Coordinates of C-alpha atoms and ligand atoms in Angstrom, one line a residue:
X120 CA 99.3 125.3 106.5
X121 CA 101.2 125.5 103.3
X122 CA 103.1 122.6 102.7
X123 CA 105.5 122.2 100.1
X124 CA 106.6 118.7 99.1
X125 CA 109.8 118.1 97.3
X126 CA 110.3 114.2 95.1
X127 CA 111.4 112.4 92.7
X128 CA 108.5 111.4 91.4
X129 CA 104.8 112.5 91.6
X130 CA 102.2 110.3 89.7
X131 CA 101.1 110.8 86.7
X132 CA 103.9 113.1 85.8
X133 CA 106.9 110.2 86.5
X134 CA 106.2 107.2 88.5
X135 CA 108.9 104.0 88.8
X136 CA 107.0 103.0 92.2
X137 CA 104.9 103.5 94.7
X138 CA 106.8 106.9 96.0
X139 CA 105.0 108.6 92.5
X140 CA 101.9 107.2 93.8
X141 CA 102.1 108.7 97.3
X142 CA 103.4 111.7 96.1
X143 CA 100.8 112.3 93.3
X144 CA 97.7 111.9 96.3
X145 CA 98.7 112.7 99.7
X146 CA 98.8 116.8 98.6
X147 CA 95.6 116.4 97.1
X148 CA 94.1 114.6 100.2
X149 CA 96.0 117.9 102.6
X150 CA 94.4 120.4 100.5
X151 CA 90.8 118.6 100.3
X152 CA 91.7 119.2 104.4
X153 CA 91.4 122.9 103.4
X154 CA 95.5 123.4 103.4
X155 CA 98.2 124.3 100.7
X156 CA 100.3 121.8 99.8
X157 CA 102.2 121.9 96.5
X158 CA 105.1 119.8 94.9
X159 CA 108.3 120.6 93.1
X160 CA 110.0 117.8 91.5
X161 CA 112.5 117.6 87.9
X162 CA 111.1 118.3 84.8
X163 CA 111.4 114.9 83.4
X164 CA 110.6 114.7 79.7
X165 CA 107.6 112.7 80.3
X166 CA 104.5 112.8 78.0
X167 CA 102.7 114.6 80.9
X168 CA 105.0 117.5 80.0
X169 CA 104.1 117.9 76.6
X170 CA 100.2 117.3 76.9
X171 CA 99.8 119.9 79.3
X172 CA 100.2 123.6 79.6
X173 CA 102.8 125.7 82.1
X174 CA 103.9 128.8 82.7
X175 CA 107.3 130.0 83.9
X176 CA 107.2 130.9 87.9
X177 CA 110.8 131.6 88.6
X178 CA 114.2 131.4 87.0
X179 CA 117.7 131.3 89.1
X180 CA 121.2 130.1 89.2
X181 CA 123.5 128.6 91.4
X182 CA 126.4 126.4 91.3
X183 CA 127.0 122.3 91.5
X184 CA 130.9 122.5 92.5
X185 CA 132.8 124.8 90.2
X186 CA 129.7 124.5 87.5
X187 CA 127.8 127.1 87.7
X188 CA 124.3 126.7 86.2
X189 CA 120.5 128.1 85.3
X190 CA 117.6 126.8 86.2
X191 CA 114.0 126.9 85.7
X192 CA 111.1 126.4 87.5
X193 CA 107.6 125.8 85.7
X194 CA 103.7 125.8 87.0
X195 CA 101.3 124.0 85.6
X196 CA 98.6 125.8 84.9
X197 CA 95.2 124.3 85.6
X198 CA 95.2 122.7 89.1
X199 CA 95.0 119.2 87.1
X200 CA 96.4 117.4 89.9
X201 CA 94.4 119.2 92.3
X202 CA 97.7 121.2 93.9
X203 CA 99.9 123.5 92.6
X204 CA 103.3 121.4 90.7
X205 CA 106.4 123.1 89.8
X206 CA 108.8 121.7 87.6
X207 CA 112.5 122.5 87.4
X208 CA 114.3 122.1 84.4
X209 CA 118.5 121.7 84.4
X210 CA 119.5 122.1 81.2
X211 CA 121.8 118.9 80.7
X212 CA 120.7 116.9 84.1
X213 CA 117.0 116.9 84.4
X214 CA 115.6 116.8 80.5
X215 CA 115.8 112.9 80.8
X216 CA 113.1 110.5 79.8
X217 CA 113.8 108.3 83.0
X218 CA 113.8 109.3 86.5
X219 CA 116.5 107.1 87.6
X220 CA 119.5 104.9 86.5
X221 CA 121.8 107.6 84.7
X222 CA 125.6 107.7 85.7
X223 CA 125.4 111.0 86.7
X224 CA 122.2 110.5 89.4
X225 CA 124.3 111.9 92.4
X226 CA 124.8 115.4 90.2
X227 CA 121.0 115.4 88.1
X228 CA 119.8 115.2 92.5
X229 CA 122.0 117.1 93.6
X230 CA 121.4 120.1 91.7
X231 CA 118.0 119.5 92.2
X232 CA 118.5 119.6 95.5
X233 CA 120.6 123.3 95.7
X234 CA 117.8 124.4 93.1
X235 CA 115.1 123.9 95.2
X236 CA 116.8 125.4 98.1
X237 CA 117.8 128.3 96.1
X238 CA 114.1 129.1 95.1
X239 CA 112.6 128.6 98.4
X240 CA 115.1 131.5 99.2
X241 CA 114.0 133.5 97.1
X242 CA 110.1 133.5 98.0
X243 CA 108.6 136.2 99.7
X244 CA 107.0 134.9 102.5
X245 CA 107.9 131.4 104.1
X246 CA 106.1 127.8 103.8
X247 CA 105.3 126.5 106.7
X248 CA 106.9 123.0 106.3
X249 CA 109.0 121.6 103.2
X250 CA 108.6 117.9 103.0
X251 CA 110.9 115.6 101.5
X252 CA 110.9 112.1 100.3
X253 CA 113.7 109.7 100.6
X254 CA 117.4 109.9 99.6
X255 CA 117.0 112.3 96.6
X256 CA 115.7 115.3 98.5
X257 CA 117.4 114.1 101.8
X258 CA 120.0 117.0 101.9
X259 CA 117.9 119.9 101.7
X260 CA 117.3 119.6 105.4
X261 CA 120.8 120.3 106.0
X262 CA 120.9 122.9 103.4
X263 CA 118.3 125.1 104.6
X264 CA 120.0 124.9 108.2
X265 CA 124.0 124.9 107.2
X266 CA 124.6 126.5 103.8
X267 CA 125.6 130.0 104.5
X268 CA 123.8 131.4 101.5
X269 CA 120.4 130.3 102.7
X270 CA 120.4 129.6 106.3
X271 CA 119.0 132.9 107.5
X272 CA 116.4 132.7 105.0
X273 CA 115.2 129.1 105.8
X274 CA 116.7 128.0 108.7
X275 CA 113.6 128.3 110.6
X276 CA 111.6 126.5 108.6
X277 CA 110.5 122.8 110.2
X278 CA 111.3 119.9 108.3
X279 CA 109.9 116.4 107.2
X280 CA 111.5 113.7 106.1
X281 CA 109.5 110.3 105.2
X282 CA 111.5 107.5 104.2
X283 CA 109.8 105.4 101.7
X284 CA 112.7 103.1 101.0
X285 CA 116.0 102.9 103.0
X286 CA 117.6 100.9 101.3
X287 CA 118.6 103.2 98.9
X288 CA 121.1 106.0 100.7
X289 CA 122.2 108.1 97.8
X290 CA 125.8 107.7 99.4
X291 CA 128.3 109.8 97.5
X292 CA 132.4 110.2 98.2
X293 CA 133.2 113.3 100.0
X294 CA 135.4 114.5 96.9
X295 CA 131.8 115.3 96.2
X296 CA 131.3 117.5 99.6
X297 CA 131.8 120.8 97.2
X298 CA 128.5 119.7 95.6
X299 CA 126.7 121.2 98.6
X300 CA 126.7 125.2 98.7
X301 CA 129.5 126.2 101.1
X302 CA 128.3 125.2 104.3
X303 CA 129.5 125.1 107.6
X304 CA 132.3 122.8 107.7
X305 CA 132.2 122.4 111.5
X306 CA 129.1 120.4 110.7
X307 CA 130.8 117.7 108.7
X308 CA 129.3 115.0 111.0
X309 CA 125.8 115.8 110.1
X310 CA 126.7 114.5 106.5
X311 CA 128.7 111.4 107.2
X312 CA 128.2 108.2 108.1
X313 CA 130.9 105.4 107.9
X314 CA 133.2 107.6 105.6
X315 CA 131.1 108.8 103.1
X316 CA 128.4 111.3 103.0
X317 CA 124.9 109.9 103.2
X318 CA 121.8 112.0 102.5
X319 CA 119.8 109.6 104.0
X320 CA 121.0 109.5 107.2
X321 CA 122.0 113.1 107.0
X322 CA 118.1 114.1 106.4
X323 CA 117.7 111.4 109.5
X324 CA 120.0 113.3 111.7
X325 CA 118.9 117.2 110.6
X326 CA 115.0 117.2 109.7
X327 CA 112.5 117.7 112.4
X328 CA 111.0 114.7 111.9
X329 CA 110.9 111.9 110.3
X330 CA 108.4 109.5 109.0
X331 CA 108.6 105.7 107.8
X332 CA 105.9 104.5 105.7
X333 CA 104.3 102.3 108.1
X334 CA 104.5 101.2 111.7
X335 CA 105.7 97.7 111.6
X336 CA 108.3 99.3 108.8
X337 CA 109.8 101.5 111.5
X338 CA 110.3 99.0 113.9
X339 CA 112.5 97.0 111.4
X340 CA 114.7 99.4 110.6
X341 CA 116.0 99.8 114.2
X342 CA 117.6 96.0 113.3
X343 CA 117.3 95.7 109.1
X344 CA 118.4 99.0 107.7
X345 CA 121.2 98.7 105.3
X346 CA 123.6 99.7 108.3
X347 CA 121.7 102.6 109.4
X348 CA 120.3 100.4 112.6
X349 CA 122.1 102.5 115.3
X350 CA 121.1 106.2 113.8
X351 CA 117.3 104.5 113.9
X352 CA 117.9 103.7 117.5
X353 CA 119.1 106.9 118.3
X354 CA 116.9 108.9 116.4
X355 CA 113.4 107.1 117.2
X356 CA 112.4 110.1 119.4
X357 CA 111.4 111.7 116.0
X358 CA 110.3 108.9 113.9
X359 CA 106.5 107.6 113.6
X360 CA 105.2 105.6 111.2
X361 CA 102.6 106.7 109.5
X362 CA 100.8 104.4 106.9
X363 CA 100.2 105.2 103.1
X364 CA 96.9 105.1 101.8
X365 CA 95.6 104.8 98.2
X366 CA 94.1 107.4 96.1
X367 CA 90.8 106.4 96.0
X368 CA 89.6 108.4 93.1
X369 CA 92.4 106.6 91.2
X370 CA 91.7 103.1 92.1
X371 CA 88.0 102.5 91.8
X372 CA 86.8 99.9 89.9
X373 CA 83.6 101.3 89.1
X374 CA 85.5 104.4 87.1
X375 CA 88.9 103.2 86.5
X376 CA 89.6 104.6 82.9
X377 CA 92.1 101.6 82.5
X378 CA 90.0 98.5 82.6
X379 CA 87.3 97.7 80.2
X380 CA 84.6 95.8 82.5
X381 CA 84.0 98.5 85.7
X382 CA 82.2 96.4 88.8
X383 CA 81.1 97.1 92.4
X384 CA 80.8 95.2 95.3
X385 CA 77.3 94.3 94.6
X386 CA 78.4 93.2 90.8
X387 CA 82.2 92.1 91.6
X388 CA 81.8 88.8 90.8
X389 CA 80.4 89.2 87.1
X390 CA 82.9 92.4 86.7
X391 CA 85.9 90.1 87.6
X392 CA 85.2 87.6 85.6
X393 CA 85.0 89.5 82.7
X394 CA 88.6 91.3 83.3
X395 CA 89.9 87.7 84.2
X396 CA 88.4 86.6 80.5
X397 CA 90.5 89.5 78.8
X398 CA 93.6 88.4 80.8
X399 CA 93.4 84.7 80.0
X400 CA 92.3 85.5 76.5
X401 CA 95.4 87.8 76.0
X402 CA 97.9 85.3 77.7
X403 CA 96.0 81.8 77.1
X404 CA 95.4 81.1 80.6
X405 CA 92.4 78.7 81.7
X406 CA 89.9 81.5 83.1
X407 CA 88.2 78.1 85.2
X408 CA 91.5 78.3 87.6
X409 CA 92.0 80.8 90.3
X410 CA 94.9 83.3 88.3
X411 CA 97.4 84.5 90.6
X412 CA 99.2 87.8 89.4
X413 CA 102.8 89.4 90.5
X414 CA 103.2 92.9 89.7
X415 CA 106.4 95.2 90.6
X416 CA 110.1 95.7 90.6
X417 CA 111.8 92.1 89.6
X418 CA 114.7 92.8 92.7
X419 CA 115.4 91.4 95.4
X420 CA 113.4 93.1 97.8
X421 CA 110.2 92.1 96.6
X422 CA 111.7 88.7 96.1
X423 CA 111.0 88.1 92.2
X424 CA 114.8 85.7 92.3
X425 CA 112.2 83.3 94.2
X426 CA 109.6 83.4 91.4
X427 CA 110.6 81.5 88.9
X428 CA 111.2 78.1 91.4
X429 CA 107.5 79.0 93.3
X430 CA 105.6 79.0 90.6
X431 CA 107.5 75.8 89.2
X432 CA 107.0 74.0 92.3
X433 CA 103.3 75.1 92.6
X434 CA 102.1 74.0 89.9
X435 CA 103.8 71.2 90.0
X436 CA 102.8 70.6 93.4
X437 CA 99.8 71.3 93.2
X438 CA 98.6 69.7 90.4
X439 CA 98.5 72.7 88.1
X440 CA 95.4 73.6 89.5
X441 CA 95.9 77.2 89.5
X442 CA 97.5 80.0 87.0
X443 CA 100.3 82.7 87.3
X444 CA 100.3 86.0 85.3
X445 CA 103.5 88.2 86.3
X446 CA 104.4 92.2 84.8
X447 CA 107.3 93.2 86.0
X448 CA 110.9 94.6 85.0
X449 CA 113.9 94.8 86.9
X450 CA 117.2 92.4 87.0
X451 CA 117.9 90.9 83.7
X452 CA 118.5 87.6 85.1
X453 CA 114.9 87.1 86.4
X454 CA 113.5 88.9 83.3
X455 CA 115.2 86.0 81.9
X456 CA 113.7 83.3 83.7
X457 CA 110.6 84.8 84.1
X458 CA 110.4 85.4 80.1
X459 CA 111.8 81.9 79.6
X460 CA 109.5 79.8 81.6
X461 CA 106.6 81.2 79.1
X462 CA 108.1 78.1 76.5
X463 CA 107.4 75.0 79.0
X464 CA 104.4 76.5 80.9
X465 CA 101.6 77.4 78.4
X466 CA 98.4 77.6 79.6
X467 CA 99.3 77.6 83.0
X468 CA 102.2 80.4 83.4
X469 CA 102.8 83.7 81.4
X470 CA 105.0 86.8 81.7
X471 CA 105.0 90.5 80.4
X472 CA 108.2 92.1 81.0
X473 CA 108.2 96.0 81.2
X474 CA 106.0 98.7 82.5
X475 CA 102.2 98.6 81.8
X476 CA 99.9 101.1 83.7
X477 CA 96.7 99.6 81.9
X478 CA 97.4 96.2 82.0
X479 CA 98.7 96.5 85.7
X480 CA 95.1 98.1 86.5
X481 CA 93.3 94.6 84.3
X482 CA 95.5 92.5 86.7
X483 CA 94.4 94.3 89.7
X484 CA 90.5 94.1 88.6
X485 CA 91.1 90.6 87.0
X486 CA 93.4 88.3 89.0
X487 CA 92.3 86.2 91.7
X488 CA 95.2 86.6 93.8
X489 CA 98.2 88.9 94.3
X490 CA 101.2 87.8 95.3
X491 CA 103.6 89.7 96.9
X492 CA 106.4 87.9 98.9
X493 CA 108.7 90.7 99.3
X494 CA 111.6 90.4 101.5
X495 CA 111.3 94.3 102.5
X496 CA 108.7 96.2 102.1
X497 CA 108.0 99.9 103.7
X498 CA 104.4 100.0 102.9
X499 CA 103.4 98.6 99.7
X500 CA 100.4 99.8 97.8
X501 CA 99.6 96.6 95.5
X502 CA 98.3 94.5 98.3
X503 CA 95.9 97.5 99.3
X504 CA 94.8 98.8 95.5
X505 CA 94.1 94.3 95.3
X506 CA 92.0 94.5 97.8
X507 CA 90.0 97.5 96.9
X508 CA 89.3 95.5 93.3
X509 CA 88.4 92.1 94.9
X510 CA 91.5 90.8 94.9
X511 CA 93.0 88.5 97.7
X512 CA 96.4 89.3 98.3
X513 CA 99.0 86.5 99.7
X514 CA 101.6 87.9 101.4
X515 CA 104.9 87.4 103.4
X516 CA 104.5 89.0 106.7
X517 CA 106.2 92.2 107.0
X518 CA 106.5 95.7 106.8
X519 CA 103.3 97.6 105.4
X520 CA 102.0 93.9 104.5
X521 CA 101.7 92.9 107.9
X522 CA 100.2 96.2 108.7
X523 CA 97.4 95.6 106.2
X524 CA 96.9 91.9 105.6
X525 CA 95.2 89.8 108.1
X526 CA 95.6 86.0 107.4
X527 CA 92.1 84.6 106.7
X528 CA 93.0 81.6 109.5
X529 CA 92.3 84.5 112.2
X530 CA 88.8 85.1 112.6
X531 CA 89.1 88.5 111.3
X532 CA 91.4 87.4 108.4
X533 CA 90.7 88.3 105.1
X534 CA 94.3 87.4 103.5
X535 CA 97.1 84.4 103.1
X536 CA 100.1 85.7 104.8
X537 CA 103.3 83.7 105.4
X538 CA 106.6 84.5 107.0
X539 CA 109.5 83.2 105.2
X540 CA 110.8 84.9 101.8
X541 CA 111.4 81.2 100.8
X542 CA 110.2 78.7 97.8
X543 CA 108.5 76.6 100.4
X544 CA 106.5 79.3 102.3
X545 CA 105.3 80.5 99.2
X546 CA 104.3 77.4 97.6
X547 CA 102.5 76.6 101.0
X548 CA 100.5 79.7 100.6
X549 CA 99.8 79.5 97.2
X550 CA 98.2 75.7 98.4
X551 CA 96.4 77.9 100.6
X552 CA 95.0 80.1 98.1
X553 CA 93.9 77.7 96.2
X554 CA 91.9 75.8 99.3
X555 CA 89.7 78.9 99.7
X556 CA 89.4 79.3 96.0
X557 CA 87.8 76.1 96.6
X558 CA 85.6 77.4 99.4
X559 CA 83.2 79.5 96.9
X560 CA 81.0 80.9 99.9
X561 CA 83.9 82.0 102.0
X562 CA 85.9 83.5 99.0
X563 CA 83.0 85.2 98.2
X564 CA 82.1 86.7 101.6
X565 CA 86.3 87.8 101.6
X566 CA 86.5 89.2 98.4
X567 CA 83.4 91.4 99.7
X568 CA 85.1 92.1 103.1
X569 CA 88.4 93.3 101.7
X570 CA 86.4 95.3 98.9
X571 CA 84.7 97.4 101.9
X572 CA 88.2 97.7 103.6
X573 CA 89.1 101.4 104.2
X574 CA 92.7 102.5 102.6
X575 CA 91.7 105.9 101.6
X576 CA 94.3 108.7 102.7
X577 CA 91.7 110.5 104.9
X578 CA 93.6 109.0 108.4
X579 CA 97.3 109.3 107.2
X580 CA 96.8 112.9 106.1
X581 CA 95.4 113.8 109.6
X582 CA 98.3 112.2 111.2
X583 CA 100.9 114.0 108.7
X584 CA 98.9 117.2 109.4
X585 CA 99.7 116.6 113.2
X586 CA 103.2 115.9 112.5
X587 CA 103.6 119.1 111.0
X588 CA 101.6 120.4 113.8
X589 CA 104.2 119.7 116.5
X590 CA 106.8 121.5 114.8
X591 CA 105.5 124.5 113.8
Ligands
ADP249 P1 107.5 100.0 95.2 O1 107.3 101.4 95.2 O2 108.5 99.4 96.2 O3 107.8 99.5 93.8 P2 104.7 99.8 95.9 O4 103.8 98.6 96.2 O5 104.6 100.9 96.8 O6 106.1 99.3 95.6 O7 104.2 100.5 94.5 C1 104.4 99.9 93.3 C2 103.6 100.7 92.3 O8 104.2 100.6 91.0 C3 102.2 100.2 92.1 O9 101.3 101.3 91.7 C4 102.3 99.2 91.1 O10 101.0 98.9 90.4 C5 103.3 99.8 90.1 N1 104.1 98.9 89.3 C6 105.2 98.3 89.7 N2 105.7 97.6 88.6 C7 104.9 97.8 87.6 C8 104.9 97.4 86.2 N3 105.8 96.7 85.7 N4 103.9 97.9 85.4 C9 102.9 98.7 85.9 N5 102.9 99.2 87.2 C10 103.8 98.7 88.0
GLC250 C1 108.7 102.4 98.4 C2 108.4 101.1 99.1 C3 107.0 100.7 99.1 C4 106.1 101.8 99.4 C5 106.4 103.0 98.5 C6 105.5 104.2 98.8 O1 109.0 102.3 97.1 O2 109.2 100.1 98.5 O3 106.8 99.6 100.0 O4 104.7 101.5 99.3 O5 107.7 103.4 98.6 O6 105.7 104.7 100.1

């Protein structure tokens, strides 16, 4: 089959989460499967831009409103990522350093959006899927069916949309309806909900199937969706959850170009240690106490507002008898904290504020623990790249996390999980941490279980190939 997968993001060409990371490995995993699956996303002005070498595929022009502009679509030229990725350039929109947070995000995705649809017009023969990922590619769904300009090119061609995040909607005013190429107005419903028009639940209500990043994810959203509960009812004939895996070529910890001190399971316990020296060294932590790391978006879904009085209360709690180490960067007012409780905590507590790819790969190889006690959570990757270097993760049950973390009270457990985003539940399960920190034998023989754990992508991308299957 030849897939073509439209984002946002694709790792390691732009990445703000976990989408980039998905994106960047599930076409690789399809076309180790023997298909063709390719990506088109913006051309950021990323450093992978300018350290590799392209070619120009196609060029075109279409219209955002009354502004009519060029576009340009770019291939890179040696299979580095092991599928073919296009990258279209808008002159004024897309040449941005970031992939999100400008004013104008509506119109830089937007245009994307027509682009793409535009191109795919203008191909010869037809792919047989086009796959899109969450809000920012949500529309071209509709676009292929209702725009009069391309729906008897593309209208047949089935659709798949996987929701990665919905909180996020993309909702835009419907003074903005003239964004989308003239399209059939008798299908204004498809694009509204509650007065505005949502490409999120407009690529719910027009792709030919949709796909949530994990099973227990799914069945939230039909009660915790950001007030799309009653399309996710009447849509669930379509929906499956499908979890995301981890690009195991990526995270290894016996070739991971990021961390110093490569290990396996046989020498994990020496190989830890020594990344868990270079971290306490760095950030004058006591390497003789179990380290537990945070790393991710400081927002409210992943619950960093509750950091700051957790890890005050566990250590006081607890005697101090464990460290934190937390890289993260989101609201200001938690960098705050978080940067602020360095002062009073030395020793025990430290921060890094910002983006780090190496250092987030150390912490992975070097903590003890990972905590992630997210409020939502679709999937979640940390917990599962944790576990593949040794690292226990503590989690609050739900989503993707209670999809992948057994709580190592079961007899099959090999995790701390806990169910309420609160201070309490999390210092509880930090206790609880620590108590089989304690237990050498049993944190050994866990650290080797979760280490053997299978993440790899090679059952998702069968179940995304059968997806595609029953609509083609
Ligand atoms: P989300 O996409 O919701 O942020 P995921 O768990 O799916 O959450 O993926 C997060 C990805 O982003 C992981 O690869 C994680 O290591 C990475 N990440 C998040 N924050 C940072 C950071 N500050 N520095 C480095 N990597 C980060
Ligand atoms: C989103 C979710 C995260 C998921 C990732 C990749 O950003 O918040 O849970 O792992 O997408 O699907």
């Amino acid at each position: 089959m030849e897939i073509i997968h439209v984002s946002a993001e694709c790792y390691p060409v732009a990445k703000a989460g976990g989408l980039g990371d998905v994106v960047g490995a599930l076409p690789k995993y399809q076309n180790d499967l023997g298909h063709t699956a390719k990506v088109v996303m913006p051309m950021y002005r990323t450093k992978f831009l300018y350290d590799n070498e392209w070619e120009v595929t196609h060029k075109g022009s279409a219209h955002l409103g009354m502004w009519w502009f060029e576009y340009t679509i770019i291939k890179e030229k040696t299979n580095k990522l092991g599928f073919d990725l296009y990258l279209l350039d808008i002159n004024g929109l897309l040449d941005r350093e970031k992939v999100y947070g400008y004013d104008d995000d509506t119109e830089r995705f937007t245009a994307f959006q027509v682009s793409v649809v535009d191109w795919l017009s203008s191909w010869k023969h037809k792919p047989d899927v086009v796959h899109v990922h969450d809000h920012h590619t949500a529309l071209i769904p509709f676009m292929m069916k209702y725009c009069y300009q391309y729906q008897y090119l593309l209208e047949g061609i089935p659709t798949v949309l996987t929701i990665h995040n919905a909180q996020y909607h993309g909702a835009m005013g419907w003074d903005k309806s003239h964004y989308i190429p003239h399209w059939d107005g008798w299908r204004w419903g498809l694009l509204d909900w509650q007065d505005t028009i949502n490409p999120l639940a407009c690529g719910i209500k027009c792709a030919s199937k949709v796909t949530t990043v994990s099973w227990s994810y799914l069945e939230e959203l039909r009660y915790m969706s950001n007030g799309l509960e009653a399309l996710f009812e009447y849509e669930k004939g379509k929906c499956t959850g499908i979890l995301n895996g981890i690009d195991t070529k990526v995270w290894d910890p016996e070739t991971d170009s990021y961390i110093e001190d490569h290990y396996t399971i046989e020498d994990a316990e020496k190989g830890k240690a020594a990344n868990k020296k270079i971290l306490c060294d760095t950030f004058r932590l006591d390497p003789s106490k179990p380290l537990v790391v945070f790393i991710g978006r400081l927002v409210g879904e992943k619950a960093a507002d509750l950091l700051p009085a957790a890890i005050g209360d566990s250590l006081h709690h607890i005697n101090g008898r464990m460290t934190f180490l937390i890289l993260g960067s989101g609201e200001p007012s938690v960098e705050y904290q978080l940067q602020r409780m360095t002062n009073g905590l030395s020793g025990y507590y430290n921060a890094q504020i910002g983006y780090n790819e190496k250092l987030s790969h150390t912490m992975y190889a070097g903590a003890d623990f990972l905590l992630m006690p997210s409020r939502v959570e679709p999937c979640g990757l940390n917990q599962m790249y944790a576990m593949r270097y040794g690292t226990v993760p503590i989690v609050r049950s739900t989503g993707g996390l209670r999809d992948t973390v057994i709580d190592y009270g079961d007899p099959q457990g090999y995790g701390v999980s806990f169910y309420n985003a609160s201070v309490g539940d999390i210092t509880h399960a930090v206790y609880r941490a620590v108590e089989l920190y304690d237990d050498q034998p049993r944190m050994a023989s866990i650290r080797k279980h979760i280490m053997e754990l299978d993440f790899s992508w090679n059952k998702s991308t069968q179940q995304y190939i059968s997806v595609y299957e029953s609509i083609s």
